[in-house]
Amino acid sequence: MINALIIICAYLIGSIPSALWIGKIFYKTDIRKQGSGNLGTTNTFRVLGKKPGIAVLLIDILKGTAAVLLPLLAVFSDSTVHPLILGIVAAAGHMFPVFASFRGGKAVATSAGIILGYNLPLFFVLLTVFIISLKMTKMVSLTSMIASTVAIIYVTINWIVTGEYALFILVAILASFIFYRHRENIIRIKNGTEPKIKGF
């Protein structure tokens, strides 16, 4: 029962559609009907602006971190579910949120939050890669996929050196999510039509 409850909680945390709720409550705007229609940080920045974009980014990161840290709560102390499984469930909740008709974002920020809660050194490596790549490419989609690739390389080496395979499995799954959710972006990148951010 505890294991089922903690998994449900992880999914519900991931399902919080911060971009949708912030847009509707504070800006009377449904961002699913504007821009790319995606419930994520990038579309929030484009449609609503910098401040709500930052708010959505932080909330979506914290969703992943909160899910991974659920076992630390006393009520879930008897749970045997691995924290990384809870992270994957939260990422799935972000992509298919029950609170937004199962139409969510691409789980990039939430994936970052999972890494933040479980492996801080990897988080800072990916943050550095993300910032440098974004400055060079000006494309959030391409930057997200580059960071995912670096993460795969990092956890593969970590697995060989330390024998820890759980983190490898998590990152492999999250990277698969991210690449799959960016399949349309990949086509636009190939065609040279992918939007670039300005002022970064």
PDB file of C-alpha atoms in Angstrom:
ATOM      1  CA  MET A   1       0.000   0.000   0.000  1.00  0.00           C
ATOM      2  CA  ILE A   2       2.825   2.427   0.891  1.00  0.00           C
ATOM      3  CA  ASN A   3       4.613   1.686  -2.381  1.00  0.00           C
ATOM      4  CA  ALA A   4       1.460   2.301  -4.406  1.00  0.00           C
ATOM      5  CA  LEU A   5       0.780   5.535  -2.519  1.00  0.00           C
ATOM      6  CA  ILE A   6       4.277   6.940  -3.026  1.00  0.00           C
ATOM      7  CA  ILE A   7       4.147   6.179  -6.750  1.00  0.00           C
ATOM      8  CA  ILE A   8       0.784   7.927  -7.045  1.00  0.00           C
ATOM      9  CA  CYS A   9       2.176  10.936  -5.169  1.00  0.00           C
ATOM     10  CA  ALA A  10       5.189  11.095  -7.508  1.00  0.00           C
ATOM     11  CA  TYR A  11       2.893  11.059 -10.528  1.00  0.00           C
ATOM     12  CA  LEU A  12       0.622  13.760  -9.098  1.00  0.00           C
ATOM     13  CA  ILE A  13       3.621  15.963  -8.283  1.00  0.00           C
ATOM     14  CA  GLY A  14       4.884  15.558 -11.841  1.00  0.00           C
ATOM     15  CA  SER A  15       1.398  16.282 -13.170  1.00  0.00           C
ATOM     16  CA  ILE A  16       1.280  19.802 -11.731  1.00  0.00           C
ATOM     17  CA  PRO A  17       0.925  21.899 -14.929  1.00  0.00           C
ATOM     18  CA  SER A  18       2.741  24.989 -13.709  1.00  0.00           C
ATOM     19  CA  ALA A  19       2.810  26.647 -17.131  1.00  0.00           C
ATOM     20  CA  LEU A  20      -0.918  26.163 -17.613  1.00  0.00           C
ATOM     21  CA  TRP A  21      -1.925  27.326 -14.147  1.00  0.00           C
ATOM     22  CA  ILE A  22       0.386  30.354 -14.072  1.00  0.00           C
ATOM     23  CA  GLY A  23      -0.800  31.373 -17.538  1.00  0.00           C
ATOM     24  CA  LYS A  24      -4.475  31.056 -16.682  1.00  0.00           C
ATOM     25  CA  ILE A  25      -4.403  32.490 -13.154  1.00  0.00           C
ATOM     26  CA  PHE A  26      -2.073  35.455 -13.659  1.00  0.00           C
ATOM     27  CA  TYR A  27      -2.281  36.177 -17.396  1.00  0.00           C
ATOM     28  CA  LYS A  28      -5.699  34.815 -18.409  1.00  0.00           C
ATOM     29  CA  THR A  29      -3.890  32.881 -21.119  1.00  0.00           C
ATOM     30  CA  ASP A  30      -3.929  29.206 -22.059  1.00  0.00           C
ATOM     31  CA  ILE A  31      -0.440  28.699 -23.496  1.00  0.00           C
ATOM     32  CA  ARG A  32      -1.577  25.417 -25.044  1.00  0.00           C
ATOM     33  CA  LYS A  33      -3.312  27.608 -27.615  1.00  0.00           C
ATOM     34  CA  GLN A  34      -0.303  29.828 -28.333  1.00  0.00           C
ATOM     35  CA  GLY A  35       3.264  29.407 -29.499  1.00  0.00           C
ATOM     36  CA  SER A  36       4.240  25.757 -29.773  1.00  0.00           C
ATOM     37  CA  GLY A  37       1.304  24.758 -27.565  1.00  0.00           C
ATOM     38  CA  ASN A  38       3.732  22.998 -25.243  1.00  0.00           C
ATOM     39  CA  LEU A  39       3.289  23.178 -21.464  1.00  0.00           C
ATOM     40  CA  GLY A  40       6.932  23.846 -20.741  1.00  0.00           C
ATOM     41  CA  THR A  41       9.468  26.500 -19.874  1.00  0.00           C
ATOM     42  CA  THR A  42      10.429  27.517 -23.407  1.00  0.00           C
ATOM     43  CA  ASN A  43       6.874  28.145 -24.568  1.00  0.00           C
ATOM     44  CA  THR A  44       6.134  30.016 -21.334  1.00  0.00           C
ATOM     45  CA  PHE A  45       9.064  32.350 -21.990  1.00  0.00           C
ATOM     46  CA  ARG A  46       7.863  32.941 -25.561  1.00  0.00           C
ATOM     47  CA  VAL A  47       4.199  33.463 -24.753  1.00  0.00           C
ATOM     48  CA  LEU A  48       4.164  34.999 -21.263  1.00  0.00           C
ATOM     49  CA  GLY A  49       7.639  36.458 -20.782  1.00  0.00           C
ATOM     50  CA  LYS A  50      10.697  36.199 -18.564  1.00  0.00           C
ATOM     51  CA  LYS A  51       9.243  36.240 -15.038  1.00  0.00           C
ATOM     52  CA  PRO A  52       6.597  33.544 -15.569  1.00  0.00           C
ATOM     53  CA  GLY A  53       9.131  31.566 -17.599  1.00  0.00           C
ATOM     54  CA  ILE A  54      11.561  31.535 -14.681  1.00  0.00           C
ATOM     55  CA  ALA A  55       8.756  30.592 -12.288  1.00  0.00           C
ATOM     56  CA  VAL A  56       7.722  27.648 -14.470  1.00  0.00           C
ATOM     57  CA  LEU A  57      11.349  26.552 -14.839  1.00  0.00           C
ATOM     58  CA  LEU A  58      11.897  26.504 -11.073  1.00  0.00           C
ATOM     59  CA  ILE A  59       8.615  24.758 -10.308  1.00  0.00           C
ATOM     60  CA  ASP A  60       9.193  22.086 -12.944  1.00  0.00           C
ATOM     61  CA  ILE A  61      12.721  21.442 -11.661  1.00  0.00           C
ATOM     62  CA  LEU A  62      11.454  21.179  -8.097  1.00  0.00           C
ATOM     63  CA  LYS A  63       8.791  18.676  -9.178  1.00  0.00           C
ATOM     64  CA  GLY A  64      11.510  16.212 -10.129  1.00  0.00           C
ATOM     65  CA  THR A  65      13.521  16.894  -6.991  1.00  0.00           C
ATOM     66  CA  ALA A  66      10.477  16.548  -4.734  1.00  0.00           C
ATOM     67  CA  ALA A  67       9.546  13.195  -6.265  1.00  0.00           C
ATOM     68  CA  VAL A  68      13.037  11.771  -5.722  1.00  0.00           C
ATOM     69  CA  LEU A  69      13.058  12.961  -2.103  1.00  0.00           C
ATOM     70  CA  LEU A  70       9.628  11.553  -1.181  1.00  0.00           C
ATOM     71  CA  PRO A  71      11.141   8.531   0.622  1.00  0.00           C
ATOM     72  CA  LEU A  72      12.665  10.943   3.158  1.00  0.00           C
ATOM     73  CA  LEU A  73       9.190  11.770   4.476  1.00  0.00           C
ATOM     74  CA  ALA A  74       8.222   9.834   7.585  1.00  0.00           C
ATOM     75  CA  VAL A  75       4.957   8.678   6.052  1.00  0.00           C
ATOM     76  CA  PHE A  76       6.901   6.929   3.286  1.00  0.00           C
ATOM     77  CA  SER A  77       9.763   5.605   5.429  1.00  0.00           C
ATOM     78  CA  ASP A  78       8.712   1.987   4.837  1.00  0.00           C
ATOM     79  CA  SER A  79       8.610   2.338   1.062  1.00  0.00           C
ATOM     80  CA  THR A  80      10.878   0.057  -0.953  1.00  0.00           C
ATOM     81  CA  VAL A  81      10.489   1.968  -4.219  1.00  0.00           C
ATOM     82  CA  HIS A  82      13.808   3.269  -5.543  1.00  0.00           C
ATOM     83  CA  PRO A  83      13.919   7.097  -5.649  1.00  0.00           C
ATOM     84  CA  LEU A  84      14.866   7.026  -9.324  1.00  0.00           C
ATOM     85  CA  ILE A  85      11.714   5.119 -10.163  1.00  0.00           C
ATOM     86  CA  LEU A  86       9.767   7.915  -8.500  1.00  0.00           C
ATOM     87  CA  GLY A  87      11.688  10.363 -10.673  1.00  0.00           C
ATOM     88  CA  ILE A  88      10.700   8.520 -13.834  1.00  0.00           C
ATOM     89  CA  VAL A  89       7.071   8.478 -12.687  1.00  0.00           C
ATOM     90  CA  ALA A  90       7.208  12.239 -12.058  1.00  0.00           C
ATOM     91  CA  ALA A  91       8.672  12.820 -15.528  1.00  0.00           C
ATOM     92  CA  ALA A  92       5.854  10.751 -17.015  1.00  0.00           C
ATOM     93  CA  GLY A  93       3.403  12.846 -15.006  1.00  0.00           C
ATOM     94  CA  HIS A  94       4.902  16.025 -16.462  1.00  0.00           C
ATOM     95  CA  MET A  95       4.547  14.718 -20.011  1.00  0.00           C
ATOM     96  CA  PHE A  96       1.077  13.235 -19.442  1.00  0.00           C
ATOM     97  CA  PRO A  97      -0.463  15.288 -16.614  1.00  0.00           C
ATOM     98  CA  VAL A  98      -3.811  14.205 -15.219  1.00  0.00           C
ATOM     99  CA  PHE A  99      -4.539  17.871 -14.408  1.00  0.00           C
ATOM    100  CA  ALA A 100      -4.132  18.992 -18.041  1.00  0.00           C
ATOM    101  CA  SER A 101      -5.894  16.317 -20.089  1.00  0.00           C
ATOM    102  CA  PHE A 102      -2.651  14.296 -20.303  1.00  0.00           C
ATOM    103  CA  ARG A 103      -1.073  16.885 -22.574  1.00  0.00           C
ATOM    104  CA  GLY A 104       2.090  18.188 -20.966  1.00  0.00           C
ATOM    105  CA  GLY A 105       5.652  19.278 -21.596  1.00  0.00           C
ATOM    106  CA  LYS A 106       8.858  17.584 -22.665  1.00  0.00           C
ATOM    107  CA  ALA A 107      10.204  16.853 -19.165  1.00  0.00           C
ATOM    108  CA  VAL A 108      13.563  18.567 -19.610  1.00  0.00           C
ATOM    109  CA  ALA A 109      13.326  20.722 -16.466  1.00  0.00           C
ATOM    110  CA  THR A 110      11.719  17.932 -14.454  1.00  0.00           C
ATOM    111  CA  SER A 111      14.500  15.556 -15.529  1.00  0.00           C
ATOM    112  CA  ALA A 112      17.033  18.130 -14.356  1.00  0.00           C
ATOM    113  CA  GLY A 113      15.254  18.238 -11.002  1.00  0.00           C
ATOM    114  CA  ILE A 114      15.483  14.473 -10.679  1.00  0.00           C
ATOM    115  CA  ILE A 115      19.236  14.627 -11.253  1.00  0.00           C
ATOM    116  CA  LEU A 116      19.479  17.536  -8.789  1.00  0.00           C
ATOM    117  CA  GLY A 117      17.833  15.465  -6.081  1.00  0.00           C
ATOM    118  CA  TYR A 118      19.872  12.326  -6.716  1.00  0.00           C
ATOM    119  CA  ASN A 119      23.307  13.249  -8.089  1.00  0.00           C
ATOM    120  CA  LEU A 120      24.416  16.836  -7.511  1.00  0.00           C
ATOM    121  CA  PRO A 121      27.760  16.593  -9.392  1.00  0.00           C
ATOM    122  CA  LEU A 122      25.995  15.378 -12.530  1.00  0.00           C
ATOM    123  CA  PHE A 123      23.466  18.193 -12.198  1.00  0.00           C
ATOM    124  CA  PHE A 124      26.194  20.840 -12.199  1.00  0.00           C
ATOM    125  CA  VAL A 125      27.959  19.175 -15.140  1.00  0.00           C
ATOM    126  CA  LEU A 126      24.741  19.244 -17.165  1.00  0.00           C
ATOM    127  CA  LEU A 127      23.920  22.798 -16.068  1.00  0.00           C
ATOM    128  CA  THR A 128      27.322  23.941 -17.353  1.00  0.00           C
ATOM    129  CA  VAL A 129      26.860  22.050 -20.615  1.00  0.00           C
ATOM    130  CA  PHE A 130      23.355  23.479 -21.018  1.00  0.00           C
ATOM    131  CA  ILE A 131      24.443  27.097 -20.521  1.00  0.00           C
ATOM    132  CA  ILE A 132      27.429  26.818 -22.869  1.00  0.00           C
ATOM    133  CA  SER A 133      25.456  24.961 -25.532  1.00  0.00           C
ATOM    134  CA  LEU A 134      22.552  27.399 -25.352  1.00  0.00           C
ATOM    135  CA  LYS A 135      24.884  30.347 -25.802  1.00  0.00           C
ATOM    136  CA  MET A 136      26.401  28.659 -28.857  1.00  0.00           C
ATOM    137  CA  THR A 137      23.294  27.256 -30.561  1.00  0.00           C
ATOM    138  CA  LYS A 138      20.514  29.592 -29.313  1.00  0.00           C
ATOM    139  CA  MET A 139      18.193  26.565 -29.541  1.00  0.00           C
ATOM    140  CA  VAL A 140      16.707  25.138 -26.353  1.00  0.00           C
ATOM    141  CA  SER A 141      15.667  21.921 -28.091  1.00  0.00           C
ATOM    142  CA  LEU A 142      19.132  21.163 -29.458  1.00  0.00           C
ATOM    143  CA  THR A 143      20.712  22.171 -26.153  1.00  0.00           C
ATOM    144  CA  SER A 144      18.414  19.788 -24.269  1.00  0.00           C
ATOM    145  CA  MET A 145      19.418  16.904 -26.513  1.00  0.00           C
ATOM    146  CA  ILE A 146      23.114  17.762 -26.237  1.00  0.00           C
ATOM    147  CA  ALA A 147      22.828  17.779 -22.443  1.00  0.00           C
ATOM    148  CA  SER A 148      21.019  14.430 -22.592  1.00  0.00           C
ATOM    149  CA  THR A 149      23.836  12.964 -24.663  1.00  0.00           C
ATOM    150  CA  VAL A 150      26.453  14.245 -22.220  1.00  0.00           C
ATOM    151  CA  ALA A 151      24.419  12.734 -19.382  1.00  0.00           C
ATOM    152  CA  ILE A 152      24.443   9.339 -21.099  1.00  0.00           C
ATOM    153  CA  ILE A 153      28.225   9.520 -21.501  1.00  0.00           C
ATOM    154  CA  TYR A 154      28.666  10.565 -17.851  1.00  0.00           C
ATOM    155  CA  VAL A 155      26.530   7.777 -16.382  1.00  0.00           C
ATOM    156  CA  THR A 156      28.066   5.173 -18.681  1.00  0.00           C
ATOM    157  CA  ILE A 157      31.537   6.045 -17.398  1.00  0.00           C
ATOM    158  CA  ASN A 158      30.170   6.188 -13.843  1.00  0.00           C
ATOM    159  CA  TRP A 159      28.676   2.706 -14.279  1.00  0.00           C
ATOM    160  CA  ILE A 160      31.995   1.303 -15.520  1.00  0.00           C
ATOM    161  CA  VAL A 161      33.953   2.914 -12.685  1.00  0.00           C
ATOM    162  CA  THR A 162      31.574   2.455  -9.745  1.00  0.00           C
ATOM    163  CA  GLY A 163      29.248  -0.303 -10.853  1.00  0.00           C
ATOM    164  CA  GLU A 164      26.164   1.864 -10.207  1.00  0.00           C
ATOM    165  CA  TYR A 165      23.688   0.912 -12.891  1.00  0.00           C
ATOM    166  CA  ALA A 166      20.515   2.500 -11.456  1.00  0.00           C
ATOM    167  CA  LEU A 167      21.573   6.012 -12.470  1.00  0.00           C
ATOM    168  CA  PHE A 168      22.485   4.757 -15.938  1.00  0.00           C
ATOM    169  CA  ILE A 169      19.029   3.235 -16.379  1.00  0.00           C
ATOM    170  CA  LEU A 170      17.338   6.420 -15.171  1.00  0.00           C
ATOM    171  CA  VAL A 171      19.291   8.704 -17.488  1.00  0.00           C
ATOM    172  CA  ALA A 172      18.815   6.331 -20.429  1.00  0.00           C
ATOM    173  CA  ILE A 173      15.048   6.411 -19.897  1.00  0.00           C
ATOM    174  CA  LEU A 174      14.902  10.181 -19.388  1.00  0.00           C
ATOM    175  CA  ALA A 175      17.098  10.799 -22.436  1.00  0.00           C
ATOM    176  CA  SER A 176      14.804   8.559 -24.485  1.00  0.00           C
ATOM    177  CA  PHE A 177      11.818  10.589 -23.273  1.00  0.00           C
ATOM    178  CA  ILE A 178      13.537  13.850 -24.207  1.00  0.00           C
ATOM    179  CA  PHE A 179      14.630  12.738 -27.673  1.00  0.00           C
ATOM    180  CA  TYR A 180      11.194  11.285 -28.404  1.00  0.00           C
ATOM    181  CA  ARG A 181       9.385  14.423 -27.289  1.00  0.00           C
ATOM    182  CA  HIS A 182      11.727  16.515 -29.456  1.00  0.00           C
ATOM    183  CA  ARG A 183      11.195  14.506 -32.655  1.00  0.00           C
ATOM    184  CA  GLU A 184       9.458  17.419 -34.405  1.00  0.00           C
ATOM    185  CA  ASN A 185      12.228  19.765 -33.274  1.00  0.00           C
ATOM    186  CA  ILE A 186      14.798  17.416 -34.801  1.00  0.00           C
ATOM    187  CA  ILE A 187      13.076  17.736 -38.165  1.00  0.00           C
ATOM    188  CA  ARG A 188      13.038  21.529 -37.900  1.00  0.00           C
ATOM    189  CA  ILE A 189      16.703  21.593 -36.877  1.00  0.00           C
ATOM    190  CA  LYS A 190      17.575  19.545 -39.971  1.00  0.00           C
ATOM    191  CA  ASN A 191      15.511  21.901 -42.129  1.00  0.00           C
ATOM    192  CA  GLY A 192      17.003  25.012 -40.519  1.00  0.00           C
ATOM    193  CA  THR A 193      13.601  26.214 -39.338  1.00  0.00           C
ATOM    194  CA  GLU A 194      13.932  25.649 -35.574  1.00  0.00           C
ATOM    195  CA  PRO A 195      13.276  28.914 -33.655  1.00  0.00           C
ATOM    196  CA  LYS A 196      16.202  30.460 -31.802  1.00  0.00           C
ATOM    197  CA  ILE A 197      16.014  32.395 -28.582  1.00  0.00           C
ATOM    198  CA  LYS A 198      17.032  36.021 -28.454  1.00  0.00           C
ATOM    199  CA  GLY A 199      19.000  37.979 -25.912  1.00  0.00           C
ATOM    200  CA  PHE A 200      20.871  35.086 -24.319  1.00  0.00           C
TER     201      PHE A 200
END
